[in-house]
GROMACS .gro file of C-alpha atoms in nm:
model
  149
    1MET     CA    1   2.663  -4.609  -9.910
    2ARG     CA    2   2.695  -4.528  -9.537
    3THR     CA    3   2.470  -4.640  -9.323
    4LEU     CA    4   2.319  -4.418  -9.016
    5PHE     CA    5   2.098  -4.742  -8.778
    6LEU     CA    6   1.898  -4.539  -8.571
    7ASP     CA    7   1.693  -4.630  -8.240
    8ILE     CA    8   1.386  -4.471  -8.175
    9ASP     CA    9   1.296  -4.500  -7.799
   10GLY     CA   10   1.541  -4.270  -7.632
   11VAL     CA   11   1.697  -4.126  -7.910
   12LEU     CA   12   1.392  -3.926  -8.115
   13HIS     CA   13   1.241  -3.925  -7.803
   14PRO     CA   14   1.285  -3.944  -7.371
   15GLU     CA   15   1.275  -4.357  -7.272
   16HIS     CA   16   0.940  -4.418  -7.153
   17CYS     CA   17   0.763  -4.071  -7.211
   18HIS     CA   18   0.463  -4.053  -7.247
   19GLU     CA   19   0.307  -4.126  -7.606
   20SER     CA   20   0.232  -3.729  -7.673
   21ARG     CA   21   0.594  -3.657  -7.679
   22HIS     CA   22   0.675  -3.962  -7.891
   23PHE     CA   23   0.903  -3.769  -8.155
   24CYS     CA   24   0.945  -3.469  -8.020
   25CYS     CA   25   1.350  -3.493  -8.059
   26LEU     CA   26   1.237  -3.544  -8.437
   27PRO     CA   27   1.291  -3.220  -8.539
   28VAL     CA   28   1.697  -3.217  -8.385
   29PHE     CA   29   1.743  -3.556  -8.611
   30GLU     CA   30   1.626  -3.433  -8.969
   31GLN     CA   31   1.848  -3.154  -8.883
   32VAL     CA   32   2.127  -3.368  -8.866
   33LEU     CA   33   2.022  -3.494  -9.204
   34ARG     CA   34   1.956  -3.204  -9.384
   35ARG     CA   35   2.378  -3.154  -9.335
   36THR     CA   36   2.487  -3.522  -9.404
   37PRO     CA   37   2.319  -3.586  -9.730
   38ASP     CA   38   2.514  -3.912  -9.797
   39TRP     CA   39   2.417  -4.120  -9.537
   40ASP     CA   40   2.129  -4.359  -9.555
   41VAL     CA   41   1.865  -4.448  -9.291
   42VAL     CA   42   1.808  -4.795  -9.121
   43ILE     CA   43   1.578  -4.840  -8.823
   44THR     CA   44   1.648  -5.060  -8.569
   45SER     CA   45   1.444  -4.967  -8.279
   46THR     CA   46   1.159  -5.190  -8.140
   47TRP     CA   47   0.915  -4.996  -8.329
   48ARG     CA   48   1.022  -5.197  -8.625
   49LEU     CA   49   0.896  -5.532  -8.462
   50GLN     CA   50   0.542  -5.345  -8.410
   51ILE     CA   51   0.498  -5.097  -8.677
   52PRO     CA   52   0.494  -5.193  -9.073
   53LEU     CA   53   0.805  -5.000  -9.173
   54ASP     CA   54   0.587  -4.756  -9.435
   55ASP     CA   55   0.384  -4.639  -9.151
   56LEU     CA   56   0.720  -4.599  -8.941
   57ARG     CA   57   0.858  -4.373  -9.253
   58ALA     CA   58   0.538  -4.210  -9.231
   59ARG     CA   59   0.664  -4.049  -8.941
   60PHE     CA   60   0.932  -3.863  -9.129
   61SER     CA   61   0.954  -3.561  -9.343
   62PRO     CA   62   0.915  -3.679  -9.722
   63TYR     CA   63   1.275  -3.619  -9.754
   64VAL     CA   64   1.396  -3.888  -9.453
   65ALA     CA   65   1.171  -4.108  -9.494
   66ARG     CA   66   1.263  -4.166  -9.837
   67ARG     CA   67   1.580  -4.221  -9.736
   68ILE     CA   68   1.517  -4.496  -9.526
   69VAL     CA   69   1.652  -4.780  -9.655
   70GLY     CA   70   1.498  -5.025  -9.440
   71ALA     CA   71   1.539  -5.209  -9.055
   72THR     CA   72   1.726  -5.403  -8.931
   73ALA     CA   73   1.633  -5.816  -8.881
   74LYS     CA   74   1.484  -5.926  -8.530
   75PHE     CA   75   1.835  -6.065  -8.325
   76SER     CA   76   1.665  -6.453  -8.285
   77GLN     CA   77   1.613  -6.448  -8.703
   78LEU     CA   78   1.974  -6.402  -8.770
   79GLU     CA   79   2.142  -6.758  -8.872
   80SER     CA   80   2.531  -6.801  -8.850
   81VAL     CA   81   2.580  -6.456  -8.597
   82PRO     CA   82   2.982  -6.382  -8.561
   83GLU     CA   83   3.105  -6.533  -8.237
   84PRO     CA   84   3.204  -6.167  -8.091
   85LEU     CA   85   2.836  -6.083  -8.133
   86GLN     CA   86   2.626  -6.306  -7.966
   87ALA     CA   87   2.641  -6.117  -7.670
   88PHE     CA   88   2.558  -5.781  -7.848
   89GLU     CA   89   2.192  -5.808  -7.976
   90ARG     CA   90   2.182  -5.455  -8.139
   91GLU     CA   91   2.551  -5.511  -8.278
   92ALA     CA   92   2.414  -5.849  -8.473
   93GLU     CA   93   2.148  -5.735  -8.598
   94CYS     CA   94   2.330  -5.376  -8.785
   95ASN     CA   95   2.611  -5.600  -8.892
   96ALA     CA   96   2.371  -5.840  -9.050
   97TRP     CA   97   2.250  -5.571  -9.206
   98LEU     CA   98   2.536  -5.441  -9.348
   99ARG     CA   99   2.631  -5.782  -9.506
  100ALA     CA  100   2.303  -5.872  -9.669
  101ASN     CA  101   2.302  -5.530  -9.824
  102ASP     CA  102   2.652  -5.587  -9.951
  103ARG     CA  103   2.761  -5.247  -9.688
  104VAL     CA  104   3.021  -5.383  -9.501
  105VAL     CA  105   3.308  -5.199  -9.657
  106PHE     CA  106   3.150  -4.899  -9.625
  107PRO     CA  107   3.138  -4.637  -9.330
  108TRP     CA  108   2.807  -4.732  -9.018
  109LEU     CA  109   2.727  -4.555  -8.685
  110ALA     CA  110   2.471  -4.645  -8.465
  111ILE     CA  111   2.281  -4.418  -8.262
  112ASP     CA  112   2.158  -4.549  -7.971
  113ASP     CA  113   2.035  -4.495  -7.612
  114ARG     CA  114   2.154  -4.841  -7.517
  115SER     CA  115   2.590  -4.921  -7.522
  116TRP     CA  116   2.512  -5.284  -7.370
  117LEU     CA  117   2.332  -5.363  -7.668
  118TYR     CA  118   2.725  -5.294  -7.874
  119ARG     CA  119   3.046  -5.471  -7.767
  120PRO     CA  120   3.231  -5.239  -7.546
  121PHE     CA  121   3.457  -4.921  -7.698
  122ASN     CA  122   3.257  -4.956  -8.004
  123ARG     CA  123   3.396  -4.661  -8.275
  124SER     CA  124   3.046  -4.734  -8.432
  125LEU     CA  125   2.875  -4.631  -8.167
  126PHE     CA  126   2.664  -4.329  -8.095
  127LEU     CA  127   2.551  -4.275  -7.753
  128VAL     CA  128   2.234  -4.057  -7.680
  129ASP     CA  129   2.152  -4.038  -7.308
  130GLY     CA  130   1.764  -4.198  -7.303
  131LYS     CA  131   1.631  -3.951  -7.018
  132THR     CA  132   1.686  -3.664  -7.250
  133GLY     CA  133   1.655  -3.804  -7.641
  134MET     CA  134   1.833  -3.585  -7.842
  135THR     CA  135   1.956  -3.231  -7.812
  136ALA     CA  136   2.111  -2.950  -8.004
  137ALA     CA  137   2.414  -3.043  -7.828
  138ASN     CA  138   2.428  -3.414  -7.949
  139ALA     CA  139   2.302  -3.322  -8.277
  140GLU     CA  140   2.563  -3.118  -8.370
  141ALA     CA  141   2.833  -3.377  -8.195
  142LEU     CA  142   2.629  -3.625  -8.443
  143VAL     CA  143   2.712  -3.402  -8.742
  144GLU     CA  144   3.081  -3.361  -8.711
  145ARG     CA  145   3.119  -3.741  -8.631
  146LEU     CA  146   2.891  -3.844  -8.918
  147LEU     CA  147   3.122  -3.569  -9.141
  148SER     CA  148   3.419  -3.733  -9.009
  149LEU     CA  149   3.361  -4.037  -9.132
   0.00000   0.00000   0.00000
């Protein structure tokens, strides 16, 4: 019941890259998931607002696609956002998904390239450089982090 919240832009490919490079970092990310089989994936990316979840799943290998258990709701659709999270949209969306799916007490980690969408010093955020997306070095650090939780 461990949950990995995944942004796509800036993680699975560099932010603002040409569409021919979309998902260029996916093989690196999928290797992480092969080494950490007890983590489910939830899409937090803005891609979830334009592309149906099944179409997003189709971009992943079957092994990873079946581990994608959902997507977060849009911040503007959330009800009763706790006061400390009102200025941190992505973290509030993750928190709402965890509450709605009875996973609040289980470990979770968000992979994102935008720190300002989370409270400062959030230990549940794994930051990736949006200019490069996930690299082999990031992947190794992410595996270590996931295995430690």
